[in-house]
mmCIF file of C-alpha atoms in Angstrom:
data_model
loop_
_atom_site.group_PDB
_atom_site.id
_atom_site.type_symbol
_atom_site.label_atom_id
_atom_site.label_comp_id
_atom_site.label_asym_id
_atom_site.label_seq_id
_atom_site.Cartn_x
_atom_site.Cartn_y
_atom_site.Cartn_z
ATOM 1 C CA MET A 216 -5.056 14.459 24.773
ATOM 2 C CA ARG A 217 -1.259 14.360 24.290
ATOM 3 C CA ARG A 218 0.190 17.484 22.724
ATOM 4 C CA ARG A 219 2.353 17.077 19.659
ATOM 5 C CA SER A 220 6.039 17.775 19.973
ATOM 6 C CA PRO A 221 7.518 20.462 17.690
ATOM 7 C CA TRP A 222 9.108 17.724 15.575
ATOM 8 C CA GLU A 223 5.753 15.904 15.194
ATOM 9 C CA SER A 224 4.027 19.165 14.261
ATOM 10 C CA LEU A 225 6.712 19.878 11.657
ATOM 11 C CA LYS A 226 6.333 16.387 10.236
ATOM 12 C CA VAL A 227 2.543 16.817 9.942
ATOM 13 C CA LEU A 228 3.040 20.171 8.193
ATOM 14 C CA LEU A 229 5.557 18.703 5.742
ATOM 15 C CA LEU A 230 3.214 15.814 4.908
ATOM 16 C CA TRP A 231 0.322 18.238 4.446
ATOM 17 C CA VAL A 232 2.332 20.338 1.990
ATOM 18 C CA ALA A 233 3.725 17.273 0.214
ATOM 19 C CA ASP A 234 0.243 15.834 -0.329
ATOM 20 C CA ALA A 235 -1.259 19.063 -1.744
ATOM 21 C CA GLY A 236 -2.892 17.984 -5.002
ATOM 22 C CA ALA A 237 -1.424 14.471 -4.822
ATOM 23 C CA PRO A 238 -3.609 11.522 -5.880
ATOM 24 C CA GLN A 239 -4.616 9.044 -3.205
ATOM 25 C CA GLY A 240 -2.327 6.080 -2.669
ATOM 26 C CA GLU A 241 1.380 5.511 -3.151
ATOM 27 C CA GLY A 242 1.645 5.271 -6.924
ATOM 28 C CA PRO A 243 4.232 6.991 -9.157
ATOM 29 C CA ASP A 244 1.939 9.979 -9.845
ATOM 30 C CA THR A 245 1.576 10.570 -6.112
ATOM 31 C CA ARG A 246 5.337 10.404 -5.581
ATOM 32 C CA ARG A 247 5.976 12.855 -8.433
ATOM 33 C CA VAL A 248 3.587 15.417 -6.952
ATOM 34 C CA ARG A 249 5.134 15.040 -3.503
ATOM 35 C CA VAL A 250 8.663 15.601 -4.813
ATOM 36 C CA LEU A 251 7.444 18.641 -6.768
ATOM 37 C CA ASN A 252 5.800 20.130 -3.668
ATOM 38 C CA LEU A 253 8.776 19.437 -1.424
ATOM 39 C CA SER A 254 11.158 20.910 -4.023
ATOM 40 C CA ALA A 255 9.049 24.074 -4.126
ATOM 41 C CA LEU A 256 8.873 24.159 -0.321
ATOM 42 C CA SER A 257 12.658 23.935 -0.061
ATOM 43 C CA GLY A 258 12.818 26.878 -2.473
ATOM 44 C CA VAL A 259 10.471 28.903 -0.256
ATOM 45 C CA VAL A 260 12.379 28.098 2.947
ATOM 46 C CA PHE A 261 15.971 28.484 1.763
ATOM 47 C CA ASN A 262 15.371 31.436 -0.530
ATOM 48 C CA THR A 263 13.343 33.341 2.068
ATOM 49 C CA GLY A 264 15.972 32.631 4.715
ATOM 50 C CA PHE A 265 18.714 33.820 2.399
ATOM 51 C CA THR A 266 16.750 36.991 1.570
ATOM 52 C CA LEU A 267 16.262 37.770 5.264
ATOM 53 C CA LEU A 268 19.983 37.282 5.759
ATOM 54 C CA LEU A 269 20.667 39.831 3.029
ATOM 55 C CA VAL A 270 18.346 42.277 4.772
ATOM 56 C CA ILE A 271 20.163 41.777 8.076
ATOM 57 C CA ILE A 272 23.673 42.362 6.721
ATOM 58 C CA ASN A 273 22.406 45.476 4.828
ATOM 59 C CA ILE A 274 25.131 45.872 2.179
ATOM 60 C CA ASP A 275 24.393 48.399 -0.560
ATOM 61 C CA ALA A 276 25.931 46.231 -3.287
ATOM 62 C CA ILE A 277 23.442 43.402 -2.781
ATOM 63 C CA ARG A 278 20.256 45.409 -2.189
ATOM 64 C CA PRO A 279 19.199 44.932 -5.839
ATOM 65 C CA LEU A 280 18.817 41.224 -5.017
ATOM 66 C CA LEU A 281 16.175 41.730 -2.306
ATOM 67 C CA LEU A 282 13.178 42.298 -4.547
ATOM 68 C CA PRO A 283 14.005 39.512 -7.072
ATOM 69 C CA ASN A 284 14.679 37.061 -4.235
ATOM 70 C CA PHE A 285 11.431 38.008 -2.506
ATOM 71 C CA ALA A 286 9.556 37.528 -5.794
ATOM 72 C CA SER A 287 11.223 34.143 -6.223
ATOM 73 C CA SER A 288 10.028 33.048 -2.781
ATOM 74 C CA LEU A 289 6.467 33.973 -3.752
ATOM 75 C CA ALA A 290 6.826 32.091 -7.045
ATOM 76 C CA TYR A 291 8.002 28.954 -5.230
ATOM 77 C CA LEU A 292 4.900 29.257 -3.034
ATOM 78 C CA VAL A 293 2.714 29.689 -6.120
ATOM 79 C CA THR A 294 4.122 26.382 -7.390
ATOM 80 C CA ILE A 295 2.608 24.567 -4.406
ATOM 81 C CA LEU A 296 -0.722 26.367 -4.853
ATOM 82 C CA LEU A 297 -0.832 25.427 -8.536
ATOM 83 C CA THR A 298 -0.133 21.784 -7.707
ATOM 84 C CA ALA A 299 -2.867 21.814 -5.063
ATOM 85 C CA ALA A 300 -5.253 23.176 -7.712
ATOM 86 C CA GLY A 301 -4.425 20.258 -10.013
ATOM 87 C CA ARG A 302 -2.301 22.275 -12.439
ATOM 88 C CA GLN A 303 0.833 20.192 -12.096
ATOM 89 C CA ARG A 304 2.292 20.965 -15.528
ATOM 90 C CA THR A 305 2.003 24.725 -14.993
ATOM 91 C CA ALA A 306 3.526 24.297 -11.543
ATOM 92 C CA ILE A 307 6.581 22.581 -13.052
ATOM 93 C CA TRP A 308 7.072 25.433 -15.542
ATOM 94 C CA VAL A 309 6.832 28.022 -12.748
ATOM 95 C CA LEU A 310 9.261 26.103 -10.547
ATOM 96 C CA PHE A 311 11.778 25.649 -13.362
ATOM 97 C CA LEU A 312 11.724 29.265 -14.567
ATOM 98 C CA THR A 313 11.852 30.599 -11.014
ATOM 99 C CA ALA A 314 14.741 28.364 -9.973
ATOM 100 C CA VAL A 315 16.849 29.121 -13.045
ATOM 101 C CA THR A 316 16.246 32.890 -12.864
ATOM 102 C CA ASN A 317 16.731 33.027 -9.109
ATOM 103 C CA LEU A 318 19.914 30.979 -8.983
ATOM 104 C CA MET A 319 21.554 32.467 -12.038
ATOM 105 C CA THR A 320 20.911 35.953 -10.641
ATOM 106 C CA ASN A 321 22.526 34.985 -7.344
ATOM 107 C CA GLY A 322 25.437 33.423 -9.232
ATOM 108 C CA TYR A 323 25.878 36.666 -11.192
ATOM 109 C CA TYR A 324 25.981 38.798 -8.036
ATOM 110 C CA PHE A 325 27.982 36.530 -5.738
ATOM 111 C CA GLY A 326 30.231 34.797 -8.258
ATOM 112 C CA LEU A 327 31.307 31.192 -8.409
ATOM 113 C CA GLU A 328 32.887 31.421 -4.986
ATOM 114 C CA SER A 329 29.442 31.589 -3.384
ATOM 115 C CA PHE A 330 28.577 28.109 -4.652
ATOM 116 C CA SER A 331 24.966 29.278 -5.245
ATOM 117 C CA TRP A 332 25.097 27.541 -8.612
ATOM 118 C CA LEU A 333 25.159 24.228 -6.723
ATOM 119 C CA TYR A 334 21.419 24.598 -6.266
ATOM 120 C CA LEU A 335 21.067 24.452 -10.034
ATOM 121 C CA MET A 336 22.568 20.965 -9.940
ATOM 122 C CA ILE A 337 19.619 19.857 -7.794
ATOM 123 C CA LEU A 338 17.093 20.921 -10.426
ATOM 124 C CA PRO A 339 17.864 18.197 -13.014
ATOM 125 C CA VAL A 340 18.044 15.587 -10.231
ATOM 126 C CA THR A 341 14.673 16.469 -8.729
ATOM 127 C CA GLY A 342 13.236 17.141 -12.178
ATOM 128 C CA ALA A 343 13.874 13.534 -13.135
ATOM 129 C CA LEU A 344 11.666 12.598 -10.189
ATOM 130 C CA PHE A 345 8.754 15.022 -10.609
ATOM 131 C CA VAL A 346 8.400 15.431 -14.398
ATOM 132 C CA PRO A 347 5.571 13.140 -15.662
ATOM 133 C CA ARG A 348 6.714 10.247 -17.798
ATOM 134 C CA GLY A 349 6.024 10.727 -21.468
ATOM 135 C CA ASP A 350 6.108 14.530 -21.329
ATOM 136 C CA ARG A 351 9.078 14.984 -23.609
ATOM 137 C CA LEU A 352 8.976 18.789 -23.681
ATOM 138 C CA LEU A 353 9.080 19.168 -19.900
ATOM 139 C CA THR A 354 11.731 16.474 -19.638
ATOM 140 C CA ALA A 355 13.939 18.284 -22.156
ATOM 141 C CA VAL A 356 13.364 21.682 -20.540
ATOM 142 C CA VAL A 357 13.842 20.701 -16.879
ATOM 143 C CA LEU A 358 16.622 18.146 -17.278
ATOM 144 C CA GLY A 359 18.359 19.664 -20.265
ATOM 145 C CA GLY A 360 17.681 23.300 -19.403
ATOM 146 C CA GLY A 361 18.777 22.824 -15.799
ATOM 147 C CA SER A 362 22.020 21.219 -16.937
ATOM 148 C CA VAL A 363 22.665 24.025 -19.461
ATOM 149 C CA ALA A 364 22.032 26.625 -16.748
ATOM 150 C CA VAL A 365 24.767 25.054 -14.613
ATOM 151 C CA GLY A 366 27.196 25.511 -17.492
ATOM 152 C CA VAL A 367 26.097 29.085 -18.194
ATOM 153 C CA VAL A 368 26.661 30.352 -14.646
ATOM 154 C CA PRO A 369 30.495 30.441 -14.975
ATOM 155 C CA LEU A 370 30.101 32.589 -18.113
ATOM 156 C CA ILE A 371 28.000 35.270 -16.401
ATOM 157 C CA ALA A 372 29.302 35.101 -12.846
ATOM 158 C CA GLY A 373 30.861 38.269 -11.556
ATOM 159 C CA GLU A 374 33.106 38.996 -8.633
ATOM 160 C CA PRO A 375 31.535 38.885 -5.155
ATOM 161 C CA PRO A 376 30.912 42.284 -3.509
ATOM 162 C CA PRO A 377 34.132 43.606 -1.942
ATOM 163 C CA ALA A 378 32.317 44.096 1.364
ATOM 164 C CA LEU A 379 31.843 40.345 1.580
ATOM 165 C CA ALA A 380 35.398 39.332 0.697
ATOM 166 C CA GLY A 381 36.984 37.543 3.631
ATOM 167 C CA SER A 382 34.071 38.396 5.937
ATOM 168 C CA ALA A 383 32.296 36.056 8.337
ATOM 169 C CA MET A 384 29.243 36.410 6.120
ATOM 170 C CA ASN A 385 31.187 35.141 3.129
ATOM 171 C CA GLN A 386 32.437 32.180 5.138
ATOM 172 C CA PHE A 387 28.877 31.444 6.250
ATOM 173 C CA VAL A 388 27.620 31.460 2.661
ATOM 174 C CA LEU A 389 30.449 29.135 1.639
ATOM 175 C CA PHE A 390 29.314 26.743 4.368
ATOM 176 C CA PHE A 391 25.542 27.230 4.101
ATOM 177 C CA ILE A 392 25.001 26.567 0.391
ATOM 178 C CA PRO A 393 26.935 23.279 0.052
ATOM 179 C CA MET A 394 25.433 22.069 3.321
ATOM 180 C CA THR A 395 21.827 22.765 2.284
ATOM 181 C CA THR A 396 22.472 21.290 -1.156
ATOM 182 C CA ALA A 397 23.648 18.081 0.490
ATOM 183 C CA LEU A 398 20.660 18.129 2.855
ATOM 184 C CA ILE A 399 18.183 18.454 -0.014
ATOM 185 C CA LEU A 400 19.767 15.608 -1.952
ATOM 186 C CA ALA A 401 19.940 13.494 1.213
ATOM 187 C CA GLY A 402 16.271 14.277 1.922
ATOM 188 C CA ILE A 403 15.269 13.124 -1.551
ATOM 189 C CA ALA A 404 17.306 9.928 -1.175
ATOM 190 C CA PHE A 405 15.767 9.276 2.260
ATOM 191 C CA TYR A 406 12.256 9.909 0.925
ATOM 192 C CA TYR A 407 12.699 7.448 -1.928
ATOM 193 C CA ARG A 408 14.269 4.887 0.356
ATOM 194 C CA SER A 409 11.213 5.185 2.611
ATOM 195 C CA VAL A 410 8.955 4.852 -0.428
ATOM 196 C CA ALA A 411 10.822 1.721 -1.505
ATOM 197 C CA GLU A 412 10.564 0.214 1.988
ATOM 198 C CA ARG A 413 6.831 0.968 2.169
ATOM 199 C CA ALA A 414 6.307 -0.505 -1.306
ATOM 200 C CA GLU A 415 8.207 -3.648 -0.295
ATOM 201 C CA ALA A 416 6.097 -3.951 2.867
ATOM 202 C CA ARG A 417 2.881 -3.553 0.849
ATOM 203 C CA SER A 418 4.049 -6.147 -1.678
ATOM 204 C CA GLU A 419 4.863 -8.506 1.165
ATOM 205 C CA GLN A 420 1.419 -7.991 2.695
ATOM 206 C CA LEU A 421 -0.296 -8.516 -0.644
ATOM 207 C CA LEU A 422 1.644 -11.740 -1.125
ATOM 208 C CA LEU A 423 0.650 -12.926 2.351
ATOM 209 C CA ASN A 424 -2.988 -12.162 1.516
ATOM 210 C CA ILE A 425 -2.690 -14.627 -1.362
ATOM 211 C CA LEU A 426 -0.359 -17.283 0.052
ATOM 212 C CA PRO A 427 0.525 -18.814 3.423
ATOM 213 C CA ARG A 428 3.701 -17.272 4.829
ATOM 214 C CA ASP A 429 5.958 -20.304 4.350
ATOM 215 C CA ILE A 430 4.721 -20.763 0.773
ATOM 216 C CA ALA A 431 5.359 -17.070 0.055
ATOM 217 C CA GLU A 432 8.929 -17.427 1.334
ATOM 218 C CA ARG A 433 9.535 -20.465 -0.853
ATOM 219 C CA LEU A 434 8.096 -18.700 -3.888
ATOM 220 C CA LYS A 435 10.307 -15.637 -3.292
ATOM 221 C CA SER A 436 13.346 -17.907 -3.054
ATOM 222 C CA GLY A 437 12.629 -19.101 -6.601
ATOM 223 C CA GLU A 438 11.065 -22.489 -5.910
ATOM 224 C CA SER A 439 8.553 -23.396 -8.646
ATOM 225 C CA PRO A 440 6.304 -25.260 -8.907
ATOM 226 C CA ILE A 441 5.476 -25.725 -5.237
ATOM 227 C CA ALA A 442 3.773 -28.984 -4.274
ATOM 228 C CA ASP A 443 3.312 -30.700 -0.897
ATOM 229 C CA ARG A 444 1.343 -33.687 0.291
ATOM 230 C CA ILE A 445 -0.258 -32.926 3.640
ATOM 231 C CA PRO A 446 -1.478 -36.077 5.414
ATOM 232 C CA GLU A 447 -4.075 -34.521 7.729
ATOM 233 C CA VAL A 448 -6.235 -31.440 7.146
ATOM 234 C CA THR A 449 -9.911 -30.512 7.445
ATOM 235 C CA VAL A 450 -11.468 -28.750 4.486
ATOM 236 C CA LEU A 451 -14.398 -26.344 4.907
ATOM 237 C CA PHE A 452 -16.783 -25.207 2.192
ATOM 238 C CA GLY A 453 -19.628 -22.713 2.550
ATOM 239 C CA ASP A 454 -22.044 -21.742 -0.211
ATOM 240 C CA ILE A 455 -24.951 -19.297 -0.386
ATOM 241 C CA VAL A 456 -28.321 -20.801 -1.247
ATOM 242 C CA GLY A 457 -30.189 -19.170 -4.141
ATOM 243 C CA SER A 458 -27.296 -17.022 -5.259
ATOM 244 C CA THR A 459 -28.352 -17.094 -8.923
ATOM 245 C CA SER A 460 -31.678 -15.359 -8.252
ATOM 246 C CA MET A 461 -29.940 -13.009 -5.847
ATOM 247 C CA ALA A 462 -27.555 -11.891 -8.588
ATOM 248 C CA ASP A 463 -30.487 -11.324 -10.969
ATOM 249 C CA ARG A 464 -32.418 -9.059 -8.615
ATOM 250 C CA MET A 465 -29.510 -6.979 -7.269
ATOM 251 C CA SER A 466 -27.281 -4.342 -8.753
ATOM 252 C CA PRO A 467 -23.629 -5.350 -9.193
ATOM 253 C CA ASP A 468 -22.584 -2.907 -6.452
ATOM 254 C CA GLN A 469 -25.068 -4.353 -3.957
ATOM 255 C CA LEU A 470 -24.067 -7.915 -4.694
ATOM 256 C CA VAL A 471 -20.306 -7.367 -4.535
ATOM 257 C CA THR A 472 -20.523 -5.103 -1.461
ATOM 258 C CA GLY A 473 -22.693 -7.633 0.363
ATOM 259 C CA LEU A 474 -20.438 -10.574 -0.478
ATOM 260 C CA ASN A 475 -17.386 -8.564 0.499
ATOM 261 C CA ARG A 476 -18.850 -7.738 3.914
ATOM 262 C CA LEU A 477 -19.878 -11.337 4.561
ATOM 263 C CA PHE A 478 -16.669 -12.981 3.420
ATOM 264 C CA SER A 479 -14.554 -10.389 5.232
ATOM 265 C CA VAL A 480 -16.246 -11.508 8.454
ATOM 266 C CA PHE A 481 -15.559 -15.118 7.465
ATOM 267 C CA ASP A 482 -11.898 -14.165 6.949
ATOM 268 C CA ASP A 483 -11.781 -12.819 10.499
ATOM 269 C CA ILE A 484 -13.360 -16.015 11.825
ATOM 270 C CA ALA A 485 -10.836 -18.107 9.891
ATOM 271 C CA ASP A 486 -8.009 -16.073 11.449
ATOM 272 C CA VAL A 487 -9.412 -16.573 14.954
ATOM 273 C CA PHE A 488 -9.521 -20.371 14.616
ATOM 274 C CA GLY A 489 -6.308 -20.740 12.622
ATOM 275 C CA LEU A 490 -7.762 -21.659 9.232
ATOM 276 C CA GLU A 491 -6.140 -20.715 5.933
ATOM 277 C CA LYS A 492 -8.538 -19.211 3.428
ATOM 278 C CA ILE A 493 -7.844 -20.776 0.038
ATOM 279 C CA LYS A 494 -10.191 -18.724 -2.148
ATOM 280 C CA THR A 495 -13.721 -17.669 -2.889
ATOM 281 C CA VAL A 496 -15.343 -18.899 -6.078
ATOM 282 C CA GLY A 497 -18.362 -16.709 -6.768
ATOM 283 C CA ASP A 498 -20.441 -17.102 -3.611
ATOM 284 C CA GLU A 499 -18.536 -20.146 -2.310
ATOM 285 C CA TYR A 500 -16.051 -19.870 0.544
ATOM 286 C CA PHE A 501 -13.190 -22.388 0.683
ATOM 287 C CA ALA A 502 -10.831 -22.717 3.685
ATOM 288 C CA VAL A 503 -8.697 -25.372 5.332
ATOM 289 C CA ALA A 504 -7.371 -26.154 8.804
ATOM 290 C CA GLY A 505 -4.203 -28.114 9.474
ATOM 291 C CA LEU A 506 -1.737 -26.744 6.950
ATOM 292 C CA ASP A 507 0.436 -25.840 9.948
ATOM 293 C CA ASN A 508 0.245 -29.453 11.261
ATOM 294 C CA ASP A 509 -2.141 -28.442 14.050
ATOM 295 C CA PRO A 510 -3.371 -31.723 15.622
ATOM 296 C CA ASN A 511 -6.661 -29.994 16.505
ATOM 297 C CA HIS A 512 -7.396 -29.000 12.897
ATOM 298 C CA CYS A 513 -10.737 -30.812 12.815
ATOM 299 C CA ALA A 514 -12.078 -29.084 15.942
ATOM 300 C CA ALA A 515 -10.787 -25.732 14.667
ATOM 301 C CA ALA A 516 -12.645 -26.154 11.377
ATOM 302 C CA ALA A 517 -15.817 -27.183 13.237
ATOM 303 C CA GLN A 518 -15.639 -24.110 15.489
ATOM 304 C CA ALA A 519 -15.099 -21.864 12.468
ATOM 305 C CA ALA A 520 -18.063 -23.386 10.612
ATOM 306 C CA LEU A 521 -20.318 -22.890 13.652
ATOM 307 C CA ALA A 522 -19.197 -19.275 13.992
ATOM 308 C CA MET A 523 -19.873 -18.631 10.297
ATOM 309 C CA ARG A 524 -23.322 -20.206 10.525
ATOM 310 C CA ASP A 525 -24.156 -18.168 13.622
ATOM 311 C CA GLU A 526 -22.970 -15.002 11.886
ATOM 312 C CA LEU A 527 -25.723 -15.408 9.279
ATOM 313 C CA GLY A 528 -28.476 -15.369 11.894
ATOM 314 C CA SER A 529 -27.070 -12.707 14.210
ATOM 315 C CA HIS A 530 -25.936 -10.160 11.626
ATOM 316 C CA PRO A 531 -28.045 -10.220 8.464
ATOM 317 C CA SER A 532 -26.417 -8.419 5.548
ATOM 318 C CA VAL A 533 -27.757 -4.958 4.743
ATOM 319 C CA GLU A 534 -27.191 -5.543 1.033
ATOM 320 C CA LEU A 535 -28.021 -9.258 0.814
ATOM 321 C CA GLY A 536 -30.758 -9.470 3.450
ATOM 322 C CA GLU A 537 -31.438 -12.735 5.279
ATOM 323 C CA LEU A 538 -28.996 -15.259 3.893
ATOM 324 C CA GLN A 539 -29.134 -19.019 3.789
ATOM 325 C CA MET A 540 -26.001 -21.105 3.408
ATOM 326 C CA ARG A 541 -24.854 -24.694 3.370
ATOM 327 C CA PHE A 542 -21.581 -25.802 4.940
ATOM 328 C CA GLY A 543 -19.549 -28.973 4.543
ATOM 329 C CA LEU A 544 -16.522 -30.475 6.308
ATOM 330 C CA HIS A 545 -14.294 -33.451 5.546
ATOM 331 C CA SER A 546 -10.895 -34.545 6.889
ATOM 332 C CA GLY A 547 -8.128 -36.344 5.076
ATOM 333 C CA SER A 548 -4.978 -35.836 3.038
ATOM 334 C CA VAL A 549 -4.517 -33.270 0.267
ATOM 335 C CA VAL A 550 -1.951 -32.116 -2.229
ATOM 336 C CA ALA A 551 -1.282 -28.379 -1.850
ATOM 337 C CA GLY A 552 0.736 -26.095 -4.060
ATOM 338 C CA VAL A 553 1.154 -23.177 -6.434
ATOM 339 C CA ILE A 554 1.150 -23.622 -10.206
ATOM 340 C CA GLY A 555 1.428 -21.293 -13.178
ATOM 341 C CA LYS A 556 3.346 -18.088 -13.914
ATOM 342 C CA ARG A 557 0.623 -15.428 -13.749
ATOM 343 C CA LYS A 558 -2.335 -14.854 -11.431
ATOM 344 C CA PHE A 559 -1.141 -17.816 -9.411
ATOM 345 C CA SER A 560 -2.898 -18.939 -6.263
ATOM 346 C CA TYR A 561 -2.389 -21.489 -3.538
ATOM 347 C CA ASP A 562 -4.752 -24.399 -4.110
ATOM 348 C CA LEU A 563 -5.643 -27.875 -2.832
ATOM 349 C CA TRP A 564 -6.309 -31.065 -4.773
ATOM 350 C CA GLY A 565 -7.537 -34.545 -3.935
ATOM 351 C CA ASP A 566 -10.538 -36.576 -2.789
ATOM 352 C CA THR A 567 -10.639 -34.732 0.531
ATOM 353 C CA VAL A 568 -11.433 -31.496 -1.281
ATOM 354 C CA ASN A 569 -14.036 -33.164 -3.504
ATOM 355 C CA ILE A 570 -15.790 -34.872 -0.600
ATOM 356 C CA ALA A 571 -15.854 -31.664 1.479
ATOM 357 C CA SER A 572 -17.446 -29.887 -1.484
ATOM 358 C CA ARG A 573 -20.050 -32.663 -1.778
ATOM 359 C CA MET A 574 -20.725 -32.427 1.969
ATOM 360 C CA GLU A 575 -21.634 -28.795 1.420
ATOM 361 C CA SER A 576 -23.728 -29.232 -1.734
ATOM 362 C CA SER A 577 -25.822 -32.073 -0.220
ATOM 363 C CA SER A 578 -26.241 -30.417 3.183
ATOM 364 C CA GLU A 579 -29.475 -29.039 4.545
ATOM 365 C CA ILE A 580 -30.034 -25.268 4.439
ATOM 366 C CA ASN A 581 -28.247 -23.363 7.230
ATOM 367 C CA ALA A 582 -26.656 -26.616 8.383
ATOM 368 C CA ILE A 583 -23.122 -28.003 8.575
ATOM 369 C CA GLN A 584 -22.847 -31.486 7.108
ATOM 370 C CA VAL A 585 -19.758 -33.489 7.970
ATOM 371 C CA SER A 586 -18.370 -36.842 6.946
ATOM 372 C CA ALA A 587 -17.852 -39.824 9.231
ATOM 373 C CA GLU A 588 -14.134 -38.965 9.298
ATOM 374 C CA VAL A 589 -14.913 -35.614 10.911
ATOM 375 C CA PHE A 590 -17.524 -37.100 13.253
ATOM 376 C CA ASN A 591 -15.149 -39.778 14.562
ATOM 377 C CA ARG A 592 -12.427 -37.236 15.277
ATOM 378 C CA ILE A 593 -14.449 -34.771 17.335
ATOM 379 C CA LYS A 594 -17.609 -36.593 18.482
ATOM 380 C CA ASP A 595 -16.533 -36.254 22.125
ATOM 381 C CA ARG A 596 -16.298 -32.446 21.874
ATOM 382 C CA PHE A 597 -19.305 -31.575 19.689
ATOM 383 C CA ARG A 598 -22.963 -32.544 19.346
ATOM 384 C CA PHE A 599 -24.115 -34.145 16.093
ATOM 385 C CA GLU A 600 -27.276 -35.366 14.481
ATOM 386 C CA SER A 601 -27.005 -38.411 12.245
ATOM 387 C CA ARG A 602 -28.467 -38.158 8.750
ATOM 388 C CA GLY A 603 -27.855 -41.799 7.957
ATOM 389 C CA PRO A 604 -26.767 -42.892 4.482
ATOM 390 C CA VAL A 605 -26.899 -39.955 2.066
ATOM 391 C CA PRO A 606 -26.377 -40.239 -1.710
ATOM 392 C CA ILE A 607 -23.335 -38.142 -2.653
ATOM 393 C CA LYS A 608 -22.994 -37.171 -6.300
ATOM 394 C CA GLY A 609 -20.031 -38.822 -7.996
ATOM 395 C CA ILE A 610 -19.109 -40.779 -4.858
ATOM 396 C CA GLY A 611 -22.045 -42.960 -3.805
ATOM 397 C CA THR A 612 -23.789 -43.378 -0.503
ATOM 398 C CA MET A 613 -22.021 -42.002 2.595
ATOM 399 C CA LYS A 614 -22.956 -41.863 6.247
ATOM 400 C CA THR A 615 -23.046 -38.179 7.197
ATOM 401 C CA TYR A 616 -23.842 -36.044 10.218
ATOM 402 C CA LEU A 617 -25.045 -32.534 10.937
ATOM 403 C CA LEU A 618 -22.830 -30.541 13.296
ATOM 404 C CA ILE A 619 -25.119 -28.985 15.930
ATOM 405 C CA GLY A 620 -22.733 -27.283 18.370
ATOM 406 C CA PRO A 621 -20.160 -27.827 21.113
ATOM 407 C CA ARG A 622 -20.887 -30.145 24.040
#
């Protein structure tokens, strides 16, 4: 097993602290908790480091700061513990009061020249990110109170200890505080940029789960409505037999979980053979091959239908038990597009869709019925059984075939 590098271990630790008490997912509540935790963690790290530095230089004039700074470090840590315990509002109060007291005290002892008051400028910025929306009191306290504290520091600031004047330590403080302030603000900006990029990637993936990639790109570019006539596709329908009684005898959880498992497998099969899933309507599965102008669309749809049929026999559903389905295939032209403003979906229209649906509904149980158009296209590659003339509702009599398997 590969050992983690120090950087990887630090990253894991930071994520662990950031996620303490955070809801699952990447929503706004999760981001607020993470910013709160990371703000408190920065307080622990920088304040503790500064306190240790004061111990090392051992100047009498600043010894009174050691105990308050140590207490502030503990309070920043308590903020994280409170957040982890689900007490986010209390955690924000503790963080605010600790930061204001801690930084104003340091400003009083070290004066404006120390730049310690710069940390106070971070508080309203981060507060705008971690205060829950709608909490007017906390918003006023953290944003308004933090801003007021910045203005109060010049009124209470004293002169820096004479022992520090012109010393290397003083120069270090002048460098350290602005630098860490910039790092914290840069870290927050980087975090939110990463959040935005992840959100954009998730939105893109969600869109691609609904629409074919080229249609998604056209929709994002502002094209609406989207409509195309596609001269050659093969439409596949699959429907569960006896689904009405199945819904009556099962709990909603069992039914939905079972259908989800089954149709997720069908999605994988569609991906393997290059089909585009259009939608599921109740217990009916609707997909199409050939939207990408694949000349072998008919064979691809036939292979997918065979794989779906075989899946029923080889892997019965735990929730649904032994399933029976009918499948239907038909080839021809369709109109494809996206209509509407809300809850839009990519859909197909035309006789090809209607005939494929009728092929399914008039098929035998656990069989794949295809039209003569499908048979003529792939009869040299697959085995069929003729059903002869079959009455098709709304269409009339059609010569149909049952797809048996590959040759």
